[in-house]
Short mmCIF file of C-alpha atoms and ligand atoms in Angstrom, two decimals:
data_model
loop_
_atom_site.label_atom_id
_atom_site.label_comp_id
_atom_site.label_asym_id
_atom_site.label_seq_id
_atom_site.Cartn_x
_atom_site.Cartn_y
_atom_site.Cartn_z
CA MET A 10 75.58 61.96 59.61
CA LYS A 11 77.36 65.31 59.54
CA THR A 12 81.14 65.10 59.97
CA ILE A 13 83.16 67.89 61.55
CA LEU A 14 86.93 67.98 61.91
CA ILE A 15 87.93 69.80 65.09
CA THR A 16 91.65 70.54 65.07
CA GLY A 17 93.52 70.99 68.35
CA GLY A 18 90.80 69.09 70.19
CA ALA A 19 93.22 67.67 72.75
CA GLY A 20 94.25 71.14 73.91
CA PHE A 21 92.69 73.49 76.42
CA ILE A 22 89.87 75.18 74.48
CA GLY A 23 89.61 72.44 71.86
CA SER A 24 88.82 69.77 74.45
CA HIS A 25 85.90 71.82 75.77
CA VAL A 26 84.63 72.36 72.23
CA VAL A 27 84.94 68.65 71.37
CA ARG A 28 83.13 67.65 74.58
CA ARG A 29 80.30 70.09 73.90
CA PHE A 30 79.79 68.94 70.31
CA VAL A 31 80.08 65.21 71.09
CA LYS A 32 77.57 65.47 73.94
CA ARG A 33 75.14 67.85 72.26
CA TYR A 34 75.06 66.52 68.73
CA SER A 35 74.77 62.74 68.71
CA ASP A 36 74.01 62.91 64.98
CA TYR A 37 77.40 64.53 64.22
CA ARG A 38 80.58 62.55 63.80
CA ILE A 39 83.29 64.54 65.58
CA ILE A 40 86.86 63.90 64.46
CA ASN A 41 89.46 65.31 66.81
CA VAL A 42 92.59 66.08 64.77
CA ASP A 43 95.61 66.73 66.97
CA ALA A 44 99.37 66.18 66.80
CA LEU A 45 99.58 65.82 70.59
CA THR A 46 102.33 68.37 71.15
CA TYR A 47 103.32 69.20 74.74
CA ALA A 48 99.97 71.05 74.98
CA GLY A 49 97.78 68.24 73.67
CA ASN A 50 96.49 65.76 76.21
CA LEU A 51 93.94 63.04 75.53
CA GLU A 52 93.31 62.79 79.28
CA ASN A 53 91.29 65.98 78.77
CA LEU A 54 88.68 63.91 76.91
CA LYS A 55 88.60 60.65 78.82
CA ASP A 56 84.98 61.22 79.90
CA ILE A 57 83.73 61.21 76.28
CA ASP A 58 86.29 59.27 74.25
CA GLN A 59 84.23 56.07 74.16
CA ARG A 60 81.18 57.75 72.64
CA PRO A 61 80.22 56.38 69.20
CA ASN A 62 80.22 59.81 67.56
CA TYR A 63 83.80 60.63 68.63
CA GLN A 64 87.04 59.68 66.93
CA PHE A 65 90.66 60.75 67.38
CA GLU A 66 93.19 61.18 64.56
CA LYS A 67 96.80 61.91 65.44
CA VAL A 68 97.78 64.21 62.58
CA ASP A 69 100.27 67.06 62.36
CA ILE A 70 98.61 69.79 60.28
CA VAL A 71 102.02 70.84 58.99
CA ASP A 72 102.01 67.58 56.99
CA ALA A 73 99.99 68.45 53.85
CA ASN A 74 99.70 64.84 52.69
CA ALA A 75 98.33 63.72 56.02
CA VAL A 76 95.83 66.59 56.03
CA ASN A 77 94.67 65.77 52.49
CA ALA A 78 94.29 62.10 53.41
CA LEU A 79 92.12 63.09 56.35
CA PHE A 80 89.74 65.02 54.09
CA GLU A 81 89.58 62.13 51.62
CA LYS A 82 88.85 59.68 54.43
CA TYR A 83 86.10 61.65 56.15
CA ASN A 84 84.68 64.12 53.58
CA PRO A 85 83.82 66.57 56.37
CA GLU A 86 81.11 69.22 56.01
CA GLY A 87 82.88 71.44 58.48
CA VAL A 88 86.21 72.32 60.06
CA ILE A 89 86.57 74.03 63.41
CA HIS A 90 90.23 74.97 63.49
CA LEU A 91 91.81 75.47 66.89
CA ALA A 92 95.17 73.69 66.50
CA ALA A 93 97.95 76.17 67.12
CA GLU A 94 101.07 76.96 69.00
CA SER A 95 99.42 79.22 71.56
CA HIS A 96 101.95 80.55 74.09
CA VAL A 97 103.45 84.01 73.53
CA ASP A 98 106.61 83.32 75.57
CA ARG A 99 107.41 80.23 73.50
CA SER A 100 106.90 82.26 70.32
CA ILE A 101 109.61 84.66 71.48
CA THR A 102 112.14 81.82 71.77
CA ASP A 103 111.01 79.81 68.72
CA PRO A 104 109.05 81.88 66.17
CA LEU A 105 109.42 79.34 63.37
CA ALA A 106 107.43 76.70 65.24
CA PHE A 107 104.57 79.24 65.18
CA VAL A 108 104.98 79.93 61.47
CA ARG A 109 104.89 76.19 60.75
CA THR A 110 101.77 75.26 62.71
CA ASN A 111 99.81 78.50 62.73
CA VAL A 112 100.49 79.69 59.18
CA LEU A 113 101.51 76.65 57.13
CA GLY A 114 99.21 74.30 59.08
CA THR A 115 96.25 76.61 58.46
CA VAL A 116 97.04 76.93 54.75
CA ASN A 117 97.32 73.12 54.49
CA LEU A 118 93.81 72.84 55.97
CA LEU A 119 92.49 75.53 53.62
CA ASN A 120 93.99 73.77 50.60
CA ALA A 121 92.54 70.42 51.62
CA ALA A 122 89.11 71.97 52.22
CA LYS A 123 89.22 73.80 48.89
CA ALA A 124 90.11 70.62 47.00
CA ASN A 125 87.68 68.37 48.86
CA TRP A 126 84.78 70.81 48.75
CA ALA A 127 85.28 72.01 45.15
CA ASP A 128 82.14 70.32 43.80
CA ASN A 129 79.76 71.59 46.43
CA LEU A 130 80.65 74.53 48.62
CA GLY A 131 77.04 75.14 49.59
CA ASN A 132 76.75 73.32 52.89
CA LYS A 133 80.40 73.64 53.98
CA ARG A 134 82.03 75.78 56.63
CA PHE A 135 85.63 76.55 57.59
CA TYR A 136 85.60 78.08 61.06
CA HIS A 137 88.91 79.61 62.12
CA ILE A 138 89.45 80.30 65.82
CA SER A 139 91.64 83.34 66.40
CA THR A 140 92.68 85.72 69.10
CA ASP A 141 92.29 89.36 70.12
CA GLU A 142 96.10 89.62 70.13
CA VAL A 143 96.06 90.22 66.36
CA TYR A 144 94.82 93.76 67.09
CA GLY A 145 97.97 94.65 69.04
CA THR A 146 97.69 96.73 72.17
CA LEU A 147 95.26 99.33 73.54
CA GLY A 148 95.98 102.45 75.58
CA GLU A 149 93.98 103.30 78.71
CA GLU A 150 90.80 103.77 76.69
CA GLY A 151 88.95 101.96 73.92
CA LEU A 152 88.04 98.43 72.93
CA PHE A 153 88.95 96.09 70.08
CA MET A 154 86.19 96.08 67.43
CA GLU A 155 85.92 93.70 64.48
CA THR A 156 87.02 96.67 62.35
CA THR A 157 90.13 97.48 64.39
CA ALA A 158 93.26 97.34 62.18
CA TYR A 159 95.57 94.39 62.77
CA GLN A 160 98.85 95.31 64.48
CA PRO A 161 100.33 92.12 65.97
CA ASN A 162 103.32 92.60 68.27
CA SER A 163 104.55 89.10 69.09
CA PRO A 164 105.60 86.26 66.80
CA TYR A 165 102.54 84.37 68.12
CA SER A 166 100.09 87.13 67.25
CA ALA A 167 101.83 87.78 63.91
CA SER A 168 101.37 84.10 63.02
CA LYS A 169 97.70 84.18 64.06
CA ALA A 170 97.14 87.41 62.10
CA SER A 171 98.72 85.81 59.07
CA SER A 172 96.45 82.76 59.35
CA ASP A 173 93.39 85.02 59.69
CA HIS A 174 94.41 86.79 56.47
CA PHE A 175 94.85 83.49 54.64
CA VAL A 176 91.38 82.33 55.69
CA ARG A 177 89.86 85.58 54.47
CA ALA A 178 91.87 85.42 51.23
CA TYR A 179 90.60 81.90 50.50
CA GLY A 180 87.09 83.22 51.02
CA GLU A 181 87.65 86.07 48.56
CA THR A 182 89.68 84.15 45.98
CA TYR A 183 88.12 80.69 46.02
CA GLU A 184 84.74 81.46 47.63
CA LEU A 185 85.54 79.14 50.50
CA PRO A 186 82.75 79.60 53.08
CA TYR A 187 84.45 80.73 56.28
CA VAL A 188 83.85 82.44 59.57
CA VAL A 189 86.45 83.79 62.03
CA THR A 190 86.22 84.62 65.71
CA ASN A 191 88.75 86.60 67.73
CA CYS A 192 88.54 85.86 71.43
CA SER A 193 90.10 87.34 74.55
CA ASN A 194 92.01 85.43 77.27
CA ASN A 195 90.36 82.16 78.31
CA TYR A 196 90.68 80.49 81.70
CA GLY A 197 89.22 77.34 83.24
CA PRO A 198 89.84 73.60 83.68
CA ASN A 199 92.49 71.86 81.54
CA HIS A 200 94.47 75.06 80.94
CA PHE A 201 98.14 74.19 80.49
CA PRO A 202 100.17 75.56 83.43
CA GLU A 203 102.44 77.75 81.32
CA LYS A 204 99.71 80.42 81.15
CA LEU A 205 99.20 82.96 83.96
CA ILE A 206 96.25 81.54 85.93
CA PRO A 207 97.09 77.79 85.96
CA LEU A 208 100.82 78.51 86.41
CA PHE A 209 100.11 80.62 89.46
CA ILE A 210 97.61 78.11 90.90
CA ASN A 211 100.23 75.38 90.57
CA ASN A 212 102.96 77.55 92.09
CA ILE A 213 100.75 78.55 95.02
CA VAL A 214 99.98 74.89 95.74
CA ASN A 215 103.73 74.20 95.73
CA MET A 216 104.66 77.41 97.60
CA LYS A 217 106.82 78.57 94.67
CA PRO A 218 107.40 82.22 93.61
CA LEU A 219 104.69 83.87 91.46
CA PRO A 220 106.63 85.55 88.61
CA VAL A 221 104.75 88.76 87.72
CA TYR A 222 106.17 90.31 84.53
CA GLY A 223 107.23 93.97 84.61
CA ASP A 224 105.14 96.27 86.83
CA GLY A 225 102.12 93.89 86.80
CA ASN A 226 99.86 96.64 85.45
CA TYR A 227 99.12 94.85 82.18
CA THR A 228 95.44 94.31 81.46
CA ARG A 229 93.70 91.26 80.06
CA ASP A 230 89.99 90.55 79.44
CA TRP A 231 89.13 87.13 80.89
CA LEU A 232 86.48 84.70 79.66
CA TYR A 233 85.54 81.31 81.12
CA VAL A 234 86.42 78.60 78.59
CA ILE A 235 82.95 77.03 78.69
CA ASP A 236 81.50 80.36 77.55
CA HIS A 237 83.97 80.42 74.66
CA ALA A 238 82.87 76.88 73.70
CA ARG A 239 79.22 78.05 73.81
CA ALA A 240 80.10 80.95 71.51
CA ILE A 241 81.93 78.63 69.10
CA ASP A 242 78.89 76.33 68.94
CA LEU A 243 76.65 79.31 68.18
CA VAL A 244 78.92 80.85 65.56
CA TYR A 245 79.48 77.49 63.85
CA HIS A 246 75.73 77.05 63.48
CA GLU A 247 74.45 80.60 63.12
CA GLY A 248 77.33 82.89 62.17
CA LEU A 249 77.28 84.38 58.68
CA ASN A 250 79.80 83.38 56.04
CA GLY A 251 82.64 85.86 55.58
CA GLU A 252 82.03 87.49 58.96
CA THR A 253 84.30 88.04 61.94
CA TYR A 254 82.96 88.07 65.50
CA ASN A 255 84.86 89.28 68.56
CA ILE A 256 84.28 87.24 71.72
CA GLY A 257 85.03 88.55 75.20
CA GLY A 258 83.66 88.82 78.68
CA PHE A 259 83.75 92.62 79.27
CA ASN A 260 85.92 91.51 82.17
CA GLU A 261 89.16 93.48 82.35
CA TRP A 262 91.72 92.84 85.06
CA LYS A 263 95.18 94.21 85.69
CA ASN A 264 97.44 91.19 86.18
CA ILE A 265 98.48 92.21 89.67
CA ASP A 266 94.88 92.69 90.82
CA LEU A 267 93.89 89.31 89.43
CA VAL A 268 96.89 87.67 91.10
CA LYS A 269 95.91 89.20 94.45
CA VAL A 270 92.36 87.82 94.16
CA LEU A 271 93.76 84.43 93.19
CA CYS A 272 96.10 84.49 96.22
CA LYS A 273 93.22 85.27 98.57
CA LEU A 274 90.96 82.53 97.15
CA MET A 275 93.77 79.98 97.19
CA ASP A 276 94.63 80.71 100.83
CA GLU A 277 90.96 80.18 101.73
CA LYS A 278 90.66 76.94 99.73
CA LEU A 279 93.95 75.56 101.05
CA GLY A 280 93.19 76.58 104.62
CA ARG A 281 96.35 78.67 104.82
CA PRO A 282 96.64 81.90 106.84
CA GLU A 283 95.50 84.96 104.87
CA GLY A 284 98.45 86.60 103.12
CA THR A 285 100.49 83.41 102.69
CA SER A 286 100.26 83.39 98.89
CA LEU A 287 100.67 87.16 98.57
CA GLY A 288 104.14 86.65 100.00
CA LEU A 289 105.04 84.55 96.96
CA ILE A 290 104.54 87.43 94.48
CA THR A 291 107.86 88.21 92.78
CA TYR A 292 108.29 90.89 90.13
CA VAL A 293 110.49 89.60 87.32
CA LYS A 294 111.91 90.87 84.03
CA ASP A 295 109.20 91.90 81.59
CA ARG A 296 108.13 89.92 78.52
CA PRO A 297 109.66 91.58 75.39
CA GLY A 298 107.03 93.36 73.28
CA HIS A 299 104.49 92.88 76.09
CA ASP A 300 101.07 94.23 75.02
CA ARG A 301 99.82 96.66 77.66
CA ARG A 302 96.08 96.15 77.43
CA TYR A 303 93.54 93.93 75.65
CA ALA A 304 89.80 94.50 75.84
CA ILE A 305 87.14 93.16 73.52
CA ASP A 306 83.95 94.83 72.37
CA ALA A 307 81.63 91.81 72.08
CA THR A 308 78.58 93.82 71.05
CA LYS A 309 78.30 92.30 67.56
CA ILE A 310 78.04 88.66 68.69
CA ASN A 311 75.68 89.75 71.44
CA GLU A 312 73.34 91.74 69.19
CA GLU A 313 73.48 89.53 66.08
CA LEU A 314 73.65 86.05 67.64
CA GLY A 315 72.41 86.65 71.17
CA TRP A 316 75.57 85.37 72.91
CA GLU A 317 76.69 86.59 76.32
CA PRO A 318 78.85 85.05 79.04
CA SER A 319 76.92 82.78 81.42
CA VAL A 320 79.47 82.65 84.23
CA THR A 321 80.75 85.54 86.35
CA PHE A 322 84.48 85.84 86.94
CA GLU A 323 84.04 85.05 90.62
CA GLU A 324 82.16 81.82 89.80
CA GLY A 325 84.55 80.84 87.01
CA LEU A 326 87.67 81.43 89.06
CA ALA A 327 86.29 79.46 92.02
CA GLU A 328 85.35 76.56 89.71
CA THR A 329 88.76 76.68 88.08
CA ILE A 330 90.62 76.54 91.39
CA ASP A 331 88.40 73.68 92.60
CA TRP A 332 89.12 71.77 89.38
CA TYR A 333 92.89 72.11 89.79
CA LEU A 334 92.77 71.18 93.46
CA SER A 335 90.78 68.03 92.74
CA ASN A 336 92.82 67.05 89.64
CA ASP A 337 96.31 67.01 91.06
CA GLU A 338 97.13 63.89 89.07
CA TRP A 339 96.41 65.77 85.81
CA LEU A 340 98.63 68.60 87.01
CA GLN A 341 101.43 66.22 88.05
CA ASN A 342 101.31 64.46 84.68
CA VAL A 343 101.52 67.63 82.60
CA THR A 344 104.24 69.21 84.75
CA SER A 345 106.61 66.26 84.66
CA GLY A 346 109.14 65.77 81.86
CA GLU A 347 109.48 68.53 79.26
CA TYR A 348 107.67 71.07 81.44
CA GLN A 349 110.51 71.13 83.97
CA GLN A 350 113.00 72.07 81.27
CA TYR A 351 110.66 74.77 79.91
CA TYR A 352 110.13 76.16 83.41
CA ASN A 353 113.85 76.35 84.18
CA ASP A 354 114.61 78.01 80.84
CA GLN A 355 111.80 80.56 81.27
CA TYR A 356 112.02 81.38 84.98
CA GLY A 357 115.31 79.89 86.25
CA LYS A 358 115.37 77.17 88.88
P1 NAD B 17 96.56 74.86 73.46
O1 NAD B 17 98.00 75.19 73.29
O2 NAD B 17 96.05 74.48 74.81
O3 NAD B 17 96.18 73.65 72.49
C1 NAD B 17 96.62 73.60 71.16
C2 NAD B 17 96.32 72.21 70.62
O4 NAD B 17 96.76 72.17 69.25
C3 NAD B 17 97.06 71.08 71.35
O5 NAD B 17 96.20 70.00 71.59
C4 NAD B 17 98.17 70.70 70.40
O6 NAD B 17 98.57 69.33 70.50
C5 NAD B 17 97.52 71.00 69.05
N1 NAD B 17 98.52 71.26 68.01
C6 NAD B 17 99.57 72.11 68.08
N2 NAD B 17 100.30 72.06 66.93
C7 NAD B 17 99.66 71.17 66.14
C8 NAD B 17 99.91 70.69 64.83
N3 NAD B 17 100.99 71.10 64.12
N4 NAD B 17 99.06 69.79 64.28
C9 NAD B 17 97.97 69.35 65.00
N5 NAD B 17 97.70 69.76 66.25
C10 NAD B 17 98.54 70.65 66.81
O7 NAD B 17 95.78 76.09 72.86
P2 NAD B 17 94.41 76.77 73.35
O8 NAD B 17 94.72 77.76 74.41
O9 NAD B 17 93.41 75.73 73.58
O10 NAD B 17 94.04 77.59 72.04
C11 NAD B 17 93.29 77.00 71.00
C12 NAD B 17 93.08 78.00 69.89
O11 NAD B 17 92.38 79.13 70.38
C13 NAD B 17 94.38 78.55 69.28
O12 NAD B 17 94.20 78.69 67.91
C14 NAD B 17 94.57 79.89 69.94
O13 NAD B 17 95.28 80.76 69.12
C15 NAD B 17 93.13 80.32 70.14
N6 NAD B 17 92.86 81.22 71.26
C16 NAD B 17 93.29 80.91 72.51
C17 NAD B 17 92.98 81.74 73.58
C18 NAD B 17 93.40 81.44 74.99
O14 NAD B 17 93.23 82.29 75.87
N7 NAD B 17 93.93 80.27 75.28
C19 NAD B 17 92.23 82.91 73.34
C20 NAD B 17 91.82 83.20 72.03
C21 NAD B 17 92.13 82.34 71.00
O1 DAU B 18 94.28 87.28 74.43
C1 DAU B 18 94.17 85.96 73.98
C2 DAU B 18 95.48 85.24 74.22
O2 DAU B 18 95.58 85.04 75.62
C3 DAU B 18 95.58 83.92 73.47
O3 DAU B 18 95.57 84.17 72.10
C4 DAU B 18 96.87 83.18 73.84
O4 DAU B 18 96.90 81.91 73.23
C5 DAU B 18 96.89 83.02 75.35
O5 DAU B 18 98.11 82.41 75.73
C6 DAU B 18 96.73 84.37 76.05
O6 DAU B 18 97.90 85.20 75.84
P1 DAU B 18 98.55 86.07 77.02
O7 DAU B 18 99.95 86.33 76.66
O8 DAU B 18 97.70 87.21 77.38
O9 DAU B 18 98.42 84.98 78.23
P2 DAU B 18 99.44 84.58 79.40
O10 DAU B 18 98.69 83.71 80.33
O11 DAU B 18 100.74 84.09 78.87
O12 DAU B 18 99.72 85.96 80.13
C7 DAU B 18 98.65 86.73 80.68
C8 DAU B 18 99.27 87.98 81.27
O13 DAU B 18 100.06 87.60 82.41
C9 DAU B 18 100.21 88.70 80.34
O14 DAU B 18 100.12 90.10 80.56
C10 DAU B 18 101.60 88.22 80.75
C11 DAU B 18 101.44 87.98 82.25
N1 DAU B 18 102.27 86.90 82.82
C12 DAU B 18 102.22 85.68 82.22
C13 DAU B 18 102.99 84.64 82.70
C14 DAU B 18 102.97 83.28 82.03
C15 DAU B 18 103.04 87.13 83.95
O15 DAU B 18 103.05 88.24 84.50
N2 DAU B 18 103.81 86.10 84.43
C16 DAU B 18 103.83 84.86 83.84
O16 DAU B 18 104.58 83.98 84.33
#
């Protein structure tokens, strides 16, 4: 039986990756390694957590001893590394938390893999999940290519860039077999409501202001999370060692345009008069160091591995809204407690 450690499997993207692997590969033993921070939620996996090929390990990747013990216990053939501090706004208030998990945590995993795999690197794979934010910001034109120079602008993206470099360096120095993907903004079910789309869905439901940063003309390239999980599956199995693949939906939206579409759809779904949610839009102080535009060129993964998104933005957004509206208990659970404090600190009462 092949054993794969998936880190961050209780989070947003990680839970979709774990579900896909557990359901698709009954001959793999999937070990979900997660510290269960505010963003980790085992409720995300309750539909598959009784399957015989799934196991959860509560481990903080910052703890090198615990990470080493995990490798000794399971002798995994592969690591799919998603665990991270992932929210840009939190990185602005607490950069060190991002250095600890994203940089040190990644190096701890690399060290454990290097030691555990030393005798036979042949059938091993360290797959590092990264972000398009490492490339910095684009002007009106152009797309991020795999060859675009790194120019991270936030503590979050600087920590992810650093971890990408460490993965590559372990490949060069110790011949650790690795692959890296850099993906654009994901959206979909189980997305923690600190990020734009789920935050705004939750606020619309509760008739709270929709805090649009700056002039709202910032551009992001949105991909449905299930399509990211499909890409991760493909790259894990068919990507080439030492390669980087950009993943994105060729789906650019200015924030304000996306918010207007979301408002319209939410009014329809909630049976509210058209324009109700638009009235909640509130322009607020900009995010410091806010990247103006992200857009991914996903030609390489398309041409070399045959991946393309399977869901249109209209379909994905409708499915996402439906999921949040029919999972209000999930939303209530994750927005109680610590979330309230975060929200007040970030946006005021
Ligand atoms: P998330 O914040 O929803 O989940 C992160 C998970 O990691 C949580 O389950 C959390 O408990 C766990 N974690 C955090 N610190 C940990 C630690 N020290 N030890 C063990 N587990 C820890 O994040 P996400 O949005 O699902 O992102 C997953 C990965 O994908 C990240 O590496 C992120 O940089 C990358 N990524 C995200 C996006 C996006 O749009 N969300 C896009 C591209 C890349
Ligand atoms: O591009 C990939 C990245 O996408 C991932 O690496 C990150 O983990 C993920 O969080 C995401 O980063 P962003 O900063 O782009 O996502 P966020 O949802 O925080 O913001 C999206 C855009 O919306 C951005 O331009 C900031 C803006 N925004 C966000 C929030 C939370 C607002 O205008 N108001 C808000 O309240």
